[in-house]
Structure formats: C-alpha cells, structure tokens
Coordinates of C-alpha atoms and ligand atoms in Angstrom, one line a residue:
X1061 CA -11.7 1.7 -2.0
X1062 CA -10.7 4.2 0.7
X1063 CA -6.6 4.1 0.9
X1064 CA -6.5 6.7 4.0
X1065 CA -9.5 5.0 6.6
X1066 CA -8.8 2.1 8.6
X1067 CA -10.9 -0.7 7.5
X1068 CA -11.0 -4.6 7.7
X1069 CA -10.8 -6.2 4.0
X1070 CA -12.5 -9.2 3.0
X1071 CA -10.7 -11.5 0.5
X1072 CA -11.8 -14.1 -1.7
X1073 CA -12.5 -17.4 -0.9
X1074 CA -12.8 -20.3 -2.7
X1075 CA -14.4 -23.0 -1.0
X1076 CA -13.4 -26.2 -1.6
X1077 CA -13.5 -29.7 0.0
X1078 CA -10.0 -30.3 -0.9
X1079 CA -9.3 -27.6 1.7
X1080 CA -10.0 -23.2 1.0
X1081 CA -8.4 -20.8 -1.0
X1082 CA -7.7 -17.2 -0.6
X1083 CA -5.7 -14.5 -2.4
X1084 CA -4.8 -11.2 -2.8
X1085 CA -4.0 -9.1 -5.9
X1086 CA -2.2 -5.4 -5.5
X1087 CA -4.6 -2.4 -5.9
X1088 CA -7.7 -4.9 -6.4
X1089 CA -8.2 -6.4 -2.9
X1090 CA -6.2 -3.9 -1.4
X1091 CA -5.4 0.0 -2.0
X1092 CA -1.6 0.2 -2.6
X1093 CA 1.2 -1.6 -4.7
X1094 CA 3.1 -4.5 -2.5
X1095 CA 7.0 -3.3 -2.2
X1096 CA 7.5 -5.7 0.7
X1097 CA 6.4 -9.0 2.8
X1098 CA 7.3 -9.9 6.1
X1099 CA 6.1 -12.0 8.8
X1100 CA 5.7 -12.2 12.6
X1101 CA 5.9 -15.8 13.9
X1102 CA 7.0 -17.7 17.5
X1103 CA 6.0 -14.9 19.4
X1104 CA 6.2 -15.7 23.4
X1105 CA 3.3 -15.9 25.2
X1106 CA 2.5 -12.3 26.7
X1107 CA 4.9 -10.2 24.4
X1108 CA 3.8 -7.4 22.0
X1109 CA 5.1 -6.1 18.9
X1110 CA 5.2 -3.1 16.8
X1111 CA 4.6 0.1 19.1
X1112 CA 5.4 2.6 16.7
X1113 CA 3.7 4.4 13.3
X1114 CA 5.1 4.7 9.9
X1115 CA 5.1 8.4 8.1
X1116 CA 4.8 7.1 4.6
X1117 CA 4.0 3.3 4.6
X1118 CA 0.7 2.0 4.9
X1119 CA -0.2 -2.0 5.9
X1120 CA -2.2 -4.7 5.4
X1121 CA -2.2 -7.2 8.4
X1122 CA -3.4 -11.1 8.3
X1123 CA -3.5 -13.8 10.8
X1124 CA -2.7 -16.5 8.2
X1125 CA -2.6 -18.9 11.4
X1126 CA -3.8 -18.5 15.2
X1127 CA -4.9 -15.2 16.2
X1128 CA -3.8 -11.9 17.6
X1129 CA -5.3 -8.2 18.6
X1130 CA -4.1 -5.1 16.9
X1131 CA -4.4 -2.2 18.4
X1132 CA -4.8 1.1 16.4
X1133 CA -4.8 4.7 17.4
X1134 CA -4.9 7.9 15.0
X1135 CA -4.5 9.8 17.7
X1136 CA -7.1 10.2 19.5
X1137 CA -8.4 6.8 20.9
X1138 CA -6.8 3.1 20.7
X1139 CA -9.5 0.9 19.0
X1140 CA -8.9 -3.3 19.1
X1141 CA -9.0 -5.6 16.2
X1142 CA -9.2 -8.9 16.5
X1143 CA -7.8 -10.9 13.7
X1144 CA -8.5 -14.9 13.6
X1145 CA -9.1 -16.0 10.1
X1146 CA -6.7 -16.3 6.9
X1147 CA -9.7 -14.9 4.5
X1148 CA -9.5 -11.3 5.7
X1149 CA -7.2 -8.3 6.8
X1150 CA -7.1 -5.0 8.8
X1151 CA -5.6 -2.4 6.1
X1152 CA -3.6 0.2 8.0
X1153 CA -3.3 3.5 6.5
X1154 CA 0.0 5.7 7.3
X1155 CA 0.3 7.9 10.4
X1156 CA -1.5 5.3 12.5
X1157 CA 0.2 4.2 16.1
X1158 CA -0.3 0.2 16.1
X1159 CA 0.8 -2.4 18.6
X1160 CA -0.2 -6.3 18.3
X1161 CA -0.7 -8.4 21.2
X1162 CA -2.2 -11.8 22.6
X1163 CA -0.7 -13.5 20.3
X1164 CA -1.9 -17.3 20.1
X1165 CA 0.5 -20.0 20.0
X1166 CA 1.5 -20.9 16.9
X1167 CA 0.3 -18.0 15.2
X1168 CA 1.4 -16.5 12.2
X1169 CA 1.1 -12.7 11.1
X1170 CA 1.5 -11.7 7.6
X1171 CA 2.1 -7.8 6.8
X1172 CA 1.9 -6.6 3.4
X1173 CA 4.1 -3.1 3.2
X1174 CA 3.4 -0.4 0.8
X1175 CA 6.9 0.5 1.5
X1176 CA 10.6 -1.0 1.5
X1177 CA 12.2 -1.4 4.7
X1178 CA 13.4 2.4 5.8
X1179 CA 13.8 3.1 9.4
X1180 CA 13.4 6.7 8.6
X1181 CA 9.7 6.1 8.2
X1182 CA 9.2 4.9 11.6
X1183 CA 7.8 7.0 14.5
X1184 CA 8.9 5.2 17.8
X1185 CA 8.0 7.9 20.3
X1186 CA 4.2 8.2 20.9
X1187 CA 4.4 11.9 21.9
X1188 CA 6.4 12.7 18.8
X1189 CA 3.4 10.7 16.9
X1190 CA 0.7 13.2 18.8
X1191 CA 2.9 16.0 18.1
X1192 CA 2.9 15.2 14.1
X1193 CA -0.8 14.4 14.3
X1194 CA -1.3 18.0 15.8
X1195 CA 1.0 19.7 13.5
X1196 CA -0.5 17.8 10.4
X1197 CA -3.8 19.2 11.0
X1198 CA -5.8 15.9 12.0
X1199 CA -6.3 15.0 15.5
Ligands
TYD512 P1 10.4 -3.4 14.1 O1 9.7 -3.1 12.8 O2 11.0 -2.6 14.6 O3 9.8 -4.7 14.7 P2 8.0 -4.8 15.3 O4 7.3 -3.5 15.1 O5 7.2 -5.8 15.1 O6 8.2 -4.8 16.7 O7 11.7 -4.5 13.6 C1 12.0 -5.2 14.3 C2 13.7 -5.3 13.8 O8 13.8 -6.0 12.4 C3 14.2 -3.5 13.7 O9 15.7 -3.8 13.5 C4 14.2 -3.3 11.7 C5 14.5 -5.2 11.2 N1 13.7 -5.3 10.1 C6 13.7 -5.2 9.1 O10 15.2 -5.4 8.2 N2 13.0 -5.5 7.8 C7 11.7 -5.0 8.3 O11 10.6 -5.4 6.6 C8 10.9 -5.3 9.0 C9 9.6 -5.2 9.4 C10 12.1 -5.2 10.2

C-alpha cells in the first residue's frame, strides 16, 4: 500500500440483512498506525474546516454519515474528493493542503491520524506551504 500517494481506499464491507458492517485495521487497510481519532459534526451549512497542511501527520478521512467534499492540493492544483459512503475513505499523506466543505446536514466526518495533536505540526499559511513544498524539491 503506497503511503505517499493520495488515494481512496475501500474498506471491508460485510453485507447483512440485519445491517452492514465495515472495519479498519491499522497498517492493513490504511498505511499507518493510528495514534489519534477525532470527528467533525454539527457543521453549520456553508462552513468549511481545515484549511491547513501537516508536516508529519497523515490521515484517513471517512464520511461515516452524510456527505462532504475534501479539497486537496499537493502544491500545484486543487482536486475535489466527494465522500458520501462509510465503506471507503480518503488517505491523505503528510504535506498536502486540505480543506473540507459542502457538509450535508447531520454529516459526520471521522478522521484517523498517525500522530497525536501537535499545533507545531500544522502549516496554517498557504504561502508557507507552497514555499516548503518547493524547498523540499517537490512541486
Ligand atoms: P483544527 O485542526 O484547526 O480544526 P479544522 O482543521 O477542522 O479547522 O482544530 C480546531 C481546534 O481543535 C484547535 O484549537 C485545536 C483543537 N484540536 C485538538 O485539541 N485536538 C485535535 O486532535 C484536533 C484535530 C484539534
């Protein structure tokens, strides 16, 4: 499993007339060990979350309920990933600018993270992000 590529990863799905079931095992269905889990909910209409990048942290984002869009930029162009099912998610490596928007009513975003919360790991200025990308030899 590539750990440096943005990708939609399908999760196991146990279909059952009593209700479906999906699950995630670290380093098996996602390419990292889970250090932290957080979720975003009760997002008012029209709001956006997470205009930032992480230097080290990588994430796996799932729309557990409802739908939202994740906008990702690796330094050149922004691409939109629409999430609206609980049996797949979006893997976001480190050093990717990400923003989340278009949250549907009652949507629930679950985020699995490879590191604990560390404000020092955030890049919150887009120009700083682009500069860092260029200095790393990536575009
Ligand atoms: P932030 O990551 O900036 O939210 P978003 O990217 O969705 O806009 O986090 C918002 C606030 O929550 C910020 O003050 C830090 C705090 N926070 C934690 O304490 N622990 C966490 O794991 C996260 C994700 C945020």
